[in-house]
Coordinates of C-alpha atoms in Angstrom, one line a residue:
Chain A
M1 CA -12.5 -19.3 -25.4
V2 CA -9.3 -16.7 -25.7
Y3 CA -9.5 -13.6 -25.2
D4 CA -7.6 -10.9 -26.6
V5 CA -6.1 -9.3 -23.8
L6 CA -5.7 -10.6 -20.0
I7 CA -4.4 -7.4 -17.8
I8 CA -3.4 -8.2 -14.3
G9 CA -3.8 -7.1 -11.9
G10 CA -6.5 -4.0 -11.1
G11 CA -4.6 -1.0 -10.3
T12 CA -3.8 2.1 -12.0
A13 CA -2.3 0.3 -14.4
G14 CA -4.0 -2.4 -15.1
L15 CA -7.6 -0.2 -15.3
T16 CA -6.3 2.3 -18.4
A17 CA -4.7 -0.6 -19.8
G18 CA -8.0 -1.8 -19.8
V19 CA -9.5 1.7 -20.7
Y20 CA -7.8 1.6 -24.1
C21 CA -7.6 -2.2 -24.4
A22 CA -11.3 -1.7 -24.2
R23 CA -11.9 0.6 -26.5
A24 CA -9.2 -1.2 -29.5
K25 CA -12.4 -3.5 -29.0
Q26 CA -9.4 -6.1 -28.1
K27 CA -11.5 -8.3 -25.6
T28 CA -10.5 -8.2 -22.2
L29 CA -10.1 -9.8 -19.1
L30 CA -8.7 -8.2 -16.1
L31 CA -8.0 -10.4 -13.0
E32 CA -7.8 -8.7 -10.1
E33 CA -6.5 -10.4 -6.6
K34 CA -8.9 -8.5 -3.5
R35 CA -12.6 -8.3 -4.5
K36 CA -12.2 -4.3 -4.2
V37 CA -9.7 -3.4 -7.6
G38 CA -7.7 -0.2 -7.5
G39 CA -4.8 -1.4 -6.4
Q40 CA -2.2 0.5 -3.8
A41 CA -3.6 4.2 -4.8
A42 CA -6.9 2.4 -3.0
T43 CA -5.1 2.7 -0.1
T44 CA -3.9 6.7 0.3
S45 CA -6.7 8.9 1.7
E46 CA -6.0 11.5 0.2
L47 CA -3.9 12.0 -3.6
E48 CA -2.8 16.0 -4.6
N49 CA -1.0 14.6 -7.9
W50 CA -3.4 13.1 -10.0
P51 CA -3.7 16.2 -12.6
G52 CA -7.1 17.6 -13.3
I53 CA -7.9 17.7 -9.8
T54 CA -6.4 19.3 -7.4
H55 CA -7.8 17.3 -4.3
I56 CA -9.4 13.9 -4.4
A57 CA -9.9 10.0 -1.7
G58 CA -7.8 7.2 -3.5
P59 CA -10.6 4.9 -3.4
D60 CA -12.8 7.7 -5.0
L61 CA -10.9 8.3 -8.3
M62 CA -9.9 4.4 -7.9
Q63 CA -13.4 3.7 -8.4
N64 CA -13.9 6.3 -11.3
F65 CA -10.8 4.0 -12.7
R66 CA -13.4 1.0 -12.1
D67 CA -16.3 2.5 -13.6
H68 CA -14.8 3.9 -16.5
A69 CA -13.0 0.8 -17.4
E70 CA -16.5 -1.0 -17.3
K71 CA -18.2 1.4 -19.1
F72 CA -16.0 0.4 -22.3
G73 CA -17.2 -3.4 -22.0
V74 CA -13.6 -5.0 -19.7
E75 CA -14.7 -7.7 -17.9
I76 CA -13.3 -7.8 -14.2
K77 CA -12.8 -10.8 -12.0
K78 CA -11.5 -11.8 -8.5
G79 CA -8.3 -14.3 -8.8
K80 CA -4.6 -14.8 -7.6
V81 CA -3.2 -15.6 -10.7
S82 CA -0.2 -18.5 -9.5
S83 CA 1.2 -18.5 -13.1
L84 CA 2.2 -17.3 -16.5
K85 CA 2.7 -19.9 -19.6
V86 CA 3.4 -19.9 -23.1
S87 CA 2.4 -21.8 -25.7
E88 CA 4.3 -23.6 -27.9
D89 CA 4.0 -21.8 -31.0
G90 CA 4.4 -18.2 -29.0
F91 CA 1.3 -16.6 -29.3
T92 CA -1.5 -18.0 -26.6
K93 CA -0.9 -17.0 -22.9
I94 CA -2.2 -19.2 -20.6
V95 CA -2.9 -18.1 -17.3
T96 CA -3.7 -19.8 -14.3
T97 CA -4.8 -18.7 -11.1
K98 CA -5.0 -20.2 -7.4
E99 CA -8.8 -20.9 -7.0
G100 CA -7.3 -23.6 -10.1
E101 CA -8.7 -21.4 -13.2
E102 CA -7.0 -21.8 -16.5
Y103 CA -7.6 -18.2 -18.7
Q104 CA -5.8 -18.1 -22.2
A105 CA -5.1 -14.7 -24.6
K106 CA -3.2 -13.2 -26.7
A107 CA -1.3 -10.8 -24.8
V108 CA -0.5 -10.6 -21.1
I109 CA -0.2 -7.2 -19.3
I110 CA 1.2 -7.9 -16.0
G111 CA 0.2 -4.7 -13.4
T112 CA 0.8 -7.1 -9.9
G113 CA 2.4 -3.1 -9.2
A114 CA 3.8 -3.7 -5.4
E115 CA 2.9 -4.1 -1.7
P116 CA 4.9 -2.6 1.4
R117 CA 8.2 -3.5 2.1
I118 CA 7.9 -5.7 5.4
L119 CA 12.0 -5.0 6.9
G120 CA 11.9 -8.2 8.9
I121 CA 13.7 -6.2 12.6
K122 CA 12.9 -7.7 15.9
G123 CA 9.6 -6.9 17.2
E124 CA 7.4 -6.4 13.5
K125 CA 5.7 -9.9 13.1
E126 CA 5.3 -10.4 16.6
F127 CA 2.8 -6.8 16.8
K128 CA 1.5 -7.3 13.4
G129 CA -2.3 -6.5 13.9
A130 CA -1.1 -5.2 17.7
G131 CA 0.2 -1.9 17.3
V132 CA 2.3 -2.7 14.1
S133 CA 0.3 -0.8 11.1
Y134 CA 0.9 -0.9 7.0
C135 CA -2.6 0.9 6.1
A136 CA -2.9 4.6 8.1
T137 CA -7.2 4.8 6.9
C138 CA -7.6 0.6 7.8
D139 CA -6.1 1.2 11.4
A140 CA -6.0 5.5 12.6
S141 CA -9.1 5.7 14.6
F142 CA -7.3 3.2 17.5
Y143 CA -4.6 5.2 17.6
E144 CA -6.8 8.5 19.2
E145 CA -5.0 10.9 21.7
L146 CA -2.6 9.1 21.2
H147 CA 1.6 8.4 20.2
V148 CA 2.2 6.8 17.1
V149 CA 5.8 6.8 15.0
V150 CA 6.5 6.5 11.6
V151 CA 9.0 4.7 9.3
G152 CA 9.9 6.4 6.4
S153 CA 10.2 9.8 4.7
G154 CA 8.9 8.6 1.1
N155 CA 5.6 10.4 -0.3
T156 CA 3.5 7.7 1.4
A157 CA 4.9 7.9 5.1
V158 CA 4.8 12.2 4.7
E159 CA 0.3 11.8 3.5
E160 CA -0.2 9.3 5.4
S161 CA 1.5 11.2 8.3
I162 CA -0.4 14.5 8.0
F163 CA -3.6 11.7 7.7
L164 CA -3.3 10.4 10.9
T165 CA -1.9 13.5 12.3
K166 CA -6.4 14.0 13.0
F167 CA -7.2 11.2 15.3
V168 CA -2.9 11.3 17.4
D169 CA -2.1 13.6 19.1
K170 CA 1.5 13.5 18.6
L171 CA 3.8 11.8 16.0
T172 CA 7.2 10.5 15.8
M173 CA 9.0 10.4 12.3
I174 CA 11.8 8.0 11.6
V175 CA 13.9 9.8 8.8
I176 CA 17.0 8.2 7.8
H177 CA 18.1 11.5 6.2
D178 CA 20.2 14.2 7.4
E179 CA 17.4 17.3 9.1
G180 CA 15.9 18.5 6.4
T181 CA 16.1 15.9 4.1
M182 CA 13.3 13.4 2.9
D183 CA 12.4 11.3 0.1
A184 CA 8.7 13.5 -0.3
D185 CA 7.6 16.0 -2.9
K186 CA 8.5 19.1 -1.1
V187 CA 4.6 20.3 -0.9
A188 CA 4.7 16.9 1.1
Q189 CA 7.2 18.2 3.6
E190 CA 6.9 21.6 3.7
K191 CA 3.1 20.7 4.7
A192 CA 4.6 17.6 7.5
L193 CA 7.2 20.7 9.5
E194 CA 4.4 23.5 9.2
N195 CA 2.1 20.1 10.5
E196 CA 3.3 21.4 15.3
K197 CA 1.5 16.8 16.1
I198 CA 4.8 15.9 14.7
N199 CA 8.6 15.7 15.3
F200 CA 11.5 14.3 13.2
V201 CA 13.7 11.9 15.1
W202 CA 16.9 12.3 11.7
N203 CA 19.5 10.2 10.5
S204 CA 17.7 7.3 12.4
T205 CA 16.4 3.7 11.9
V206 CA 14.2 1.1 13.6
D207 CA 16.1 -1.0 15.6
E208 CA 13.4 -3.2 17.2
I209 CA 9.9 -3.0 18.4
C210 CA 9.0 -3.6 22.1
G211 CA 5.9 -4.3 24.0
D212 CA 4.2 -6.6 25.9
D213 CA 0.7 -7.4 25.0
L214 CA 1.2 -4.4 22.3
V215 CA 3.5 -1.9 21.2
N216 CA 4.8 0.6 23.6
G217 CA 7.9 1.9 22.6
V218 CA 10.4 1.3 19.2
K219 CA 14.3 2.1 20.0
V220 CA 15.7 3.8 17.7
K221 CA 19.2 3.9 16.3
N222 CA 20.9 6.8 15.5
I223 CA 23.2 5.5 12.6
K224 CA 25.8 8.6 12.1
T225 CA 26.5 7.3 16.6
G226 CA 25.3 4.4 16.0
E227 CA 23.4 5.2 19.9
I228 CA 20.3 3.6 20.6
T229 CA 17.6 5.4 22.0
K230 CA 14.3 3.8 23.3
I231 CA 11.0 5.7 22.5
D232 CA 7.7 5.2 24.2
C233 CA 4.3 4.7 21.3
D234 CA 1.8 3.2 21.5
G235 CA 1.5 1.9 17.5
V236 CA 4.5 1.6 14.7
F237 CA 3.3 3.1 10.8
M238 CA 6.4 1.3 8.4
F239 CA 6.3 2.6 5.1
V240 CA 9.7 2.7 4.1
G241 CA 9.4 1.3 0.5
T242 CA 7.9 -1.1 -1.4
V243 CA 7.8 -4.5 -3.1
P244 CA 7.3 -5.6 -6.2
K245 CA 5.1 -8.9 -7.2
T246 CA 6.2 -11.0 -9.4
D247 CA 7.4 -14.1 -8.2
F248 CA 4.8 -15.5 -10.5
V249 CA 6.3 -14.7 -13.2
K250 CA 10.3 -16.1 -12.0
G251 CA 12.2 -18.2 -14.8
L252 CA 10.1 -16.6 -17.3
V253 CA 10.3 -12.9 -17.9
D254 CA 13.7 -11.3 -17.0
L255 CA 13.7 -9.2 -13.4
T256 CA 16.0 -7.0 -11.6
P257 CA 17.4 -8.4 -8.5
A258 CA 15.0 -6.9 -6.8
G259 CA 12.0 -8.0 -8.6
Y260 CA 10.4 -5.7 -11.2
V261 CA 9.9 -6.2 -14.3
K262 CA 12.6 -5.4 -17.3
T263 CA 10.4 -4.0 -20.1
T264 CA 10.9 -1.6 -23.3
E265 CA 10.2 1.5 -23.3
M266 CA 7.4 0.1 -24.8
M267 CA 6.6 -2.0 -22.1
E268 CA 7.0 -5.1 -23.2
T269 CA 9.2 -7.8 -22.2
N270 CA 11.7 -10.6 -23.3
V271 CA 8.8 -12.8 -23.7
P272 CA 7.3 -11.5 -27.0
G273 CA 3.2 -10.1 -25.9
V274 CA 3.5 -10.6 -22.5
Y275 CA 4.4 -6.3 -21.3
A276 CA 4.4 -5.0 -17.3
A277 CA 2.7 -1.8 -16.8
G278 CA 3.0 0.2 -13.2
D279 CA 4.9 -0.2 -10.3
V280 CA 5.4 -3.7 -10.5
R281 CA 7.9 -1.8 -14.0
D282 CA 11.8 -1.2 -13.7
K283 CA 11.4 2.4 -13.9
F284 CA 12.5 6.3 -12.7
L285 CA 8.7 7.1 -10.9
R286 CA 6.0 5.2 -9.1
Q287 CA 3.2 7.2 -9.3
V288 CA -0.7 7.9 -10.2
V289 CA 0.2 9.3 -13.2
T290 CA 2.8 6.7 -14.3
A291 CA 0.5 3.8 -13.9
A292 CA -1.7 5.2 -16.4
G293 CA 0.5 5.9 -18.8
D294 CA 2.8 2.6 -18.3
G295 CA -0.6 1.0 -18.4
A296 CA -2.2 3.1 -22.2
T297 CA 1.6 2.6 -23.0
A298 CA 1.3 -1.5 -23.1
A299 CA -2.3 -1.0 -24.0
V300 CA -1.3 -0.4 -27.2
A301 CA 1.8 -2.2 -27.9
A302 CA -0.6 -5.5 -27.1
E303 CA -2.5 -4.5 -29.1
K304 CA -0.1 -4.2 -32.5
Y305 CA 1.9 -7.2 -31.0
I306 CA -1.5 -8.9 -31.6
E307 CA -2.6 -7.4 -35.1
E308 CA 0.6 -7.8 -36.9
E309 CA 1.1 -11.8 -35.0
E310 CA -2.6 -12.3 -36.3
N311 CA -1.6 -10.9 -39.8
W312 CA 2.1 -12.9 -39.9
Q313 CA 0.4 -16.4 -38.9
E314 CA -1.9 -15.9 -41.9
K315 CA -0.8 -14.5 -44.6
V316 CA 2.8 -16.2 -44.3
L317 CA 3.6 -19.3 -41.8
S318 CA 0.2 -20.7 -42.2
R319 CA 0.9 -20.8 -46.2
K320 CA 1.7 -24.1 -48.1
G321 CA 4.5 -23.8 -50.4
E322 CA 6.1 -20.1 -51.9
T323 CA 6.0 -17.1 -50.0
I324 CA 8.1 -13.8 -50.6
V325 CA 7.7 -11.5 -48.9
V326 CA 8.9 -7.5 -49.5
F327 CA 9.3 -5.7 -46.6
W328 CA 9.0 -2.2 -47.0
S329 CA 8.3 1.5 -46.4
P330 CA 5.4 3.2 -48.3
I331 CA 7.1 6.3 -47.9
K332 CA 10.8 5.8 -49.4
K333 CA 10.7 6.3 -53.3
E334 CA 13.1 2.8 -53.9
S335 CA 10.7 0.8 -51.6
V336 CA 8.0 1.7 -53.5
A337 CA 9.6 0.5 -57.3
L338 CA 10.9 -1.8 -55.7
T339 CA 7.6 -3.6 -54.3
T340 CA 6.0 -2.8 -58.0
E341 CA 7.8 -4.6 -59.9
L342 CA 7.8 -7.2 -57.0
E343 CA 3.8 -7.0 -58.0
N344 CA 3.6 -7.0 -61.8
A345 CA 6.1 -10.2 -62.5
L346 CA 4.6 -11.9 -59.6
K347 CA 0.6 -10.7 -60.7
D348 CA 0.9 -14.2 -63.2
N349 CA 2.2 -16.7 -61.1
A350 CA -0.5 -18.8 -58.7
D351 CA 2.5 -20.2 -57.5
V352 CA 3.2 -18.2 -55.2
N353 CA 1.7 -16.2 -52.8
L354 CA 3.0 -11.7 -52.5
V355 CA 3.1 -10.4 -49.1
K356 CA 4.4 -7.0 -48.2
I357 CA 4.9 -5.5 -44.8
D358 CA 5.2 -2.5 -43.8
G359 CA 8.6 -2.9 -42.0
Y360 CA 8.2 0.2 -40.2
K361 CA 4.3 -0.5 -38.6
N362 CA 5.5 -4.0 -38.1
N363 CA 8.2 -3.5 -35.8
L364 CA 7.8 -6.9 -34.0
I365 CA 8.8 -9.0 -37.1
S366 CA 11.0 -7.3 -38.8
R367 CA 12.7 -7.2 -35.6
R368 CA 11.8 -11.3 -35.3
Y369 CA 13.5 -11.6 -38.6
N370 CA 16.2 -9.0 -38.2
I371 CA 15.5 -6.7 -41.4
T372 CA 18.1 -4.0 -40.9
A373 CA 17.6 -2.0 -44.3
L374 CA 14.2 -1.6 -46.5
P375 CA 13.3 -2.8 -48.9
T376 CA 13.9 -6.5 -48.1
V377 CA 12.9 -9.6 -49.8
I378 CA 12.5 -12.7 -48.1
K379 CA 11.4 -16.0 -49.9
I380 CA 9.3 -18.4 -47.5
N381 CA 8.9 -22.1 -48.3
D382 CA 6.4 -23.4 -45.9
G383 CA 6.8 -21.2 -43.1
K384 CA 10.6 -21.0 -42.7
E385 CA 13.5 -18.9 -44.5
V386 CA 15.1 -20.4 -47.0
E387 CA 16.7 -16.5 -49.1
R388 CA 16.8 -13.2 -48.9
A389 CA 17.7 -9.8 -50.3
S390 CA 19.2 -7.3 -48.8
N391 CA 18.0 -3.5 -49.7
P392 CA 18.6 -4.6 -53.8
S393 CA 18.5 -1.2 -55.5
S394 CA 16.5 -3.5 -58.5
L395 CA 14.3 -6.5 -59.3
D396 CA 17.6 -8.3 -60.7
D397 CA 19.3 -7.7 -57.7
V398 CA 16.4 -10.6 -55.9
K399 CA 18.0 -13.9 -57.9
F400 CA 15.3 -16.2 -56.2
V401 CA 11.6 -13.9 -57.1
Chain B
M1 CA -23.7 -13.8 13.9
V2 CA -23.9 -11.9 17.5
V3 CA -23.0 -8.2 17.1
L4 CA -21.1 -7.5 20.5
N5 CA -20.3 -4.4 22.2
K6 CA -18.8 -3.7 25.8
D7 CA -22.1 -4.9 27.2
N8 CA -21.5 -8.4 25.8
F9 CA -19.0 -8.9 25.3
E10 CA -17.9 -10.8 28.3
A11 CA -21.6 -13.0 27.8
E12 CA -21.1 -14.0 24.5
V13 CA -16.7 -14.2 24.0
L14 CA -16.0 -14.7 28.1
K15 CA -17.7 -17.2 29.2
S16 CA -19.2 -19.1 25.9
D17 CA -18.1 -22.9 26.5
Q18 CA -17.9 -23.2 23.0
L19 CA -15.1 -22.2 20.2
V20 CA -15.7 -18.2 19.6
M21 CA -13.8 -16.5 16.3
V22 CA -14.7 -12.5 17.1
D23 CA -14.4 -10.3 13.8
F24 CA -13.1 -6.8 14.5
W25 CA -13.8 -4.7 12.0
T26 CA -15.0 -0.9 11.6
E27 CA -16.6 0.7 8.4
T28 CA -13.6 2.6 7.0
C29 CA -11.6 -0.2 7.3
D30 CA -11.4 -1.4 3.7
K31 CA -10.2 -5.1 3.6
C32 CA -12.4 -5.2 6.7
M33 CA -15.4 -4.9 4.3
E34 CA -14.1 -6.5 1.4
I35 CA -13.8 -9.4 3.6
M36 CA -16.8 -10.0 5.7
P37 CA -19.1 -11.8 2.9
D38 CA -15.6 -14.5 3.0
V39 CA -16.7 -13.8 7.3
V40 CA -19.5 -14.8 6.7
A41 CA -19.9 -17.8 4.8
L42 CA -17.3 -19.4 7.0
S43 CA -19.7 -18.4 10.2
E44 CA -22.8 -20.4 8.1
Q45 CA -20.6 -23.1 7.4
Y46 CA -19.0 -23.6 10.4
A47 CA -22.4 -23.3 12.6
D48 CA -22.1 -26.5 14.1
K49 CA -18.7 -26.2 15.5
M50 CA -18.6 -22.8 16.9
K51 CA -19.7 -19.6 17.2
F52 CA -19.0 -16.3 15.5
C53 CA -19.2 -13.3 16.4
K54 CA -18.3 -9.9 15.2
L55 CA -17.3 -7.0 16.9
D56 CA -17.2 -2.9 15.3
I57 CA -14.3 -1.1 16.7
K58 CA -15.7 2.4 16.9
G59 CA -16.5 3.4 20.0
N60 CA -15.6 -0.1 21.5
R61 CA -12.2 0.9 21.2
R62 CA -11.3 0.0 24.5
L63 CA -12.8 -2.7 24.6
A64 CA -10.8 -4.0 21.4
M65 CA -7.7 -2.8 23.0
A66 CA -8.2 -4.3 25.5
Q67 CA -8.5 -7.7 24.0
K68 CA -4.9 -6.6 22.9
V69 CA -6.4 -6.1 19.3
M70 CA -4.7 -2.5 17.9
G71 CA -4.9 -3.5 13.7
L72 CA -7.9 -4.7 11.6
P73 CA -8.7 -6.8 9.7
S74 CA -8.5 -8.8 12.9
M75 CA -9.8 -12.4 13.8
V76 CA -9.3 -13.6 17.2
F77 CA -10.6 -17.1 18.9
Y78 CA -11.1 -17.9 22.1
K79 CA -12.0 -20.7 24.3
N80 CA -12.6 -20.6 27.7
G81 CA -12.2 -17.6 28.4
E82 CA -8.9 -16.8 26.4
S83 CA -6.9 -15.3 24.1
I84 CA -6.2 -18.7 22.1
A85 CA -5.0 -17.1 18.3
K86 CA -5.3 -14.2 16.1
V87 CA -5.2 -14.0 12.5
S88 CA -4.8 -10.4 11.3
G89 CA -4.1 -7.7 8.6
E90 CA -4.7 -5.6 5.4
D91 CA -3.4 -9.5 3.1
L92 CA -5.8 -11.4 5.2
E93 CA -7.4 -14.0 2.8
K94 CA -10.6 -16.4 3.2
S95 CA -8.4 -19.1 3.2
D96 CA -6.4 -18.0 6.3
I97 CA -9.4 -17.7 8.6
E98 CA -10.5 -21.1 7.1
D99 CA -7.4 -22.7 8.0
K100 CA -7.2 -21.9 11.7
I101 CA -10.8 -22.7 12.1
K102 CA -9.2 -26.6 11.2
E103 CA -6.7 -25.4 12.6
L104 CA -9.1 -25.2 16.2
I105 CA -12.3 -27.1 16.1

């Protein structure tokens, strides 16, 4: 069976794309590597910037996303995608999972998101699960009445710090910027600055995580003076940004040097019919709300791609003999006049197949055939272009008809 | 799986003459809940080779920390009263646990 759209990743972008695909009656499969969908938002303790809802727990919001997608018929399966290939005809996409399953789809939306960055400092790997953590909701309860260090100053770092103060006695944030500067939004910053349990160490990075069996401190380096200070603590939470999960598409899809997927405004990658949405994409702002926007755009773009591509395959490429294609615009007078002339000229000729393509709506095919002016008339024989007339003023300029 | 607490930890784990795996978990840890069915499946599959236990860290936090566990989920393997291996973290997969089991049995 071939799905219309296959979505890789069940975070905000993927689930939103699912809602839009399913509502457009596309047969949609969503593959999520974890048993529980929801992506990074589902590991966020509290969300206060999803418009219309002033306050909600991340897991609750994402359960709503899942219910919404399933209500409209998105099929959700567990599977970690290990490869994405395009068939020779360019239309069928083949997705293989680590578990060995293979799926086929006409369009693919990559919404694999990003995962917490590992800094690779001394002690980080050694003390993972023994005082080094990347997930506040998972590990907060270990640190009741203790002192923890948080590395980072973005929204995640600040919001998770505020959450952690419900458990810990003392929390020290290590911030790389000058005093008073954080990457998080102003509301989050103010909350952190007002919180009596939170202390700040500015202009600093963590150089090493120390301990014997469990973490007992960090060595903090002041980036301005180079001075290294040891801070005693019982745990370290690392929130120093994220890295995209794109290893499985390397070599097929164009990526930035940092590994994010390059897309157009319509979420198109360099591979026709393959889209990317959400945090995995090279973009300005990575938030639940922008991921949802990406998902909707990718879904509608994918639906249009399938429609255009199938129409072109059926009416043009699969036809034997001569096909005349007119790329036209129904709102331009000259375009309409020429199209009518063509229809009249060819109406008694059963050997020639006339196809009208709206050049604006069929953006993909227009671009593929390098249509720079409307109308343009192209003659196609057995699926191959043989002649064209660009912007003819009348049928007389189209010599091959 | 044997449910552990402060009172039976020593007898069931440290004094056991078998290889023992302890799943450190708690209800607020999503990843722990997600992977639990896989752990149960493994405990059935390898039931004749070793012993499987679980410890809810709620109310047993100090016991977990004494076992050098400060992150969930954590699967710690014990033999002859000593901890000999640990796999843990949010990105833990069933295959990571199974590989470790195969290595140790």
